[in-house]
């Protein structure tokens, strides 16, 4: 699963993505990746890391969006 996330990130979401996506599609894919990761952590019983990672991701996205406008 970790390798799949890394491959998807590298191909579609990284700054030097081989197949860059339009911003709305990139945000959707990024959301799926991060929420999927949080869900996986929750299923393993790692509530605190899932919560911390999700909060950090949301704060980052909000800060990034506010700085771009």
mmCIF file of C-alpha atoms in Angstrom:
data_model
loop_
_atom_site.group_PDB
_atom_site.id
_atom_site.type_symbol
_atom_site.label_atom_id
_atom_site.label_comp_id
_atom_site.label_asym_id
_atom_site.label_seq_id
_atom_site.Cartn_x
_atom_site.Cartn_y
_atom_site.Cartn_z
ATOM 1 C CA UNK A 1 0.000 0.000 0.000
ATOM 2 C CA UNK A 2 2.826 2.394 0.812
ATOM 3 C CA UNK A 3 4.445 1.788 -2.566
ATOM 4 C CA UNK A 4 1.113 2.377 -4.343
ATOM 5 C CA UNK A 5 0.650 5.731 -2.595
ATOM 6 C CA UNK A 6 4.220 6.737 -3.452
ATOM 7 C CA UNK A 7 3.756 5.779 -7.102
ATOM 8 C CA UNK A 8 0.439 7.624 -7.417
ATOM 9 C CA UNK A 9 1.946 10.679 -5.725
ATOM 10 C CA UNK A 10 5.008 10.641 -7.975
ATOM 11 C CA UNK A 11 3.089 10.117 -11.207
ATOM 12 C CA UNK A 12 0.182 12.512 -10.627
ATOM 13 C CA UNK A 13 0.826 14.884 -7.700
ATOM 14 C CA UNK A 14 4.512 15.657 -7.346
ATOM 15 C CA UNK A 15 5.926 18.966 -8.631
ATOM 16 C CA UNK A 16 7.610 17.033 -11.482
ATOM 17 C CA UNK A 17 4.624 14.760 -12.132
ATOM 18 C CA UNK A 18 4.809 12.655 -15.283
ATOM 19 C CA UNK A 19 1.063 13.163 -15.775
ATOM 20 C CA UNK A 20 0.061 16.446 -14.111
ATOM 21 C CA UNK A 21 -3.606 16.805 -13.207
ATOM 22 C CA UNK A 22 -5.830 19.866 -13.245
ATOM 23 C CA UNK A 23 -5.956 21.460 -9.771
ATOM 24 C CA UNK A 24 -9.459 20.191 -8.872
ATOM 25 C CA UNK A 25 -8.580 16.627 -9.919
ATOM 26 C CA UNK A 26 -5.261 16.812 -8.070
ATOM 27 C CA UNK A 27 -7.011 17.985 -4.901
ATOM 28 C CA UNK A 28 -9.538 15.169 -5.195
ATOM 29 C CA UNK A 29 -6.814 12.541 -5.640
ATOM 30 C CA UNK A 30 -4.772 14.011 -2.791
ATOM 31 C CA UNK A 31 -7.860 13.920 -0.563
ATOM 32 C CA UNK A 32 -8.476 10.266 -1.420
ATOM 33 C CA UNK A 33 -4.842 9.389 -0.665
ATOM 34 C CA UNK A 34 -4.719 11.164 2.687
ATOM 35 C CA UNK A 35 -8.159 10.048 3.862
ATOM 36 C CA UNK A 36 -7.361 6.508 2.743
ATOM 37 C CA UNK A 37 -4.149 6.607 4.727
ATOM 38 C CA UNK A 38 -6.017 7.895 7.786
ATOM 39 C CA UNK A 39 -8.644 5.168 7.373
ATOM 40 C CA UNK A 40 -5.918 2.527 7.152
ATOM 41 C CA UNK A 41 -4.304 3.824 10.321
ATOM 42 C CA UNK A 42 -7.675 3.803 12.085
ATOM 43 C CA UNK A 43 -8.297 0.206 11.047
ATOM 44 C CA UNK A 44 -4.940 -0.701 12.581
ATOM 45 C CA UNK A 45 -5.947 1.012 15.810
ATOM 46 C CA UNK A 46 -3.598 3.970 15.382
ATOM 47 C CA UNK A 47 -6.107 6.688 16.208
ATOM 48 C CA UNK A 48 -3.658 9.385 17.298
ATOM 49 C CA UNK A 49 -1.381 9.180 14.216
ATOM 50 C CA UNK A 50 -4.460 9.157 11.955
ATOM 51 C CA UNK A 51 -5.876 12.238 13.674
ATOM 52 C CA UNK A 52 -2.564 14.106 13.722
ATOM 53 C CA UNK A 53 -1.865 13.351 10.059
ATOM 54 C CA UNK A 54 -5.359 14.409 9.019
ATOM 55 C CA UNK A 55 -5.227 17.663 10.989
ATOM 56 C CA UNK A 56 -1.795 18.532 9.597
ATOM 57 C CA UNK A 57 -3.008 17.823 6.045
ATOM 58 C CA UNK A 58 -6.124 20.009 6.467
ATOM 59 C CA UNK A 59 -4.127 22.883 8.001
ATOM 60 C CA UNK A 60 -1.592 22.628 5.170
ATOM 61 C CA UNK A 61 -4.306 22.691 2.469
ATOM 62 C CA UNK A 62 -6.072 25.678 4.094
ATOM 63 C CA UNK A 63 -2.793 27.592 4.452
ATOM 64 C CA UNK A 64 -1.782 26.762 0.887
ATOM 65 C CA UNK A 65 -5.164 27.881 -0.473
ATOM 66 C CA UNK A 66 -5.115 31.131 1.499
ATOM 67 C CA UNK A 67 -1.592 31.969 0.333
ATOM 68 C CA UNK A 68 -2.455 31.334 -3.315
ATOM 69 C CA UNK A 69 -5.373 33.807 -3.285
#
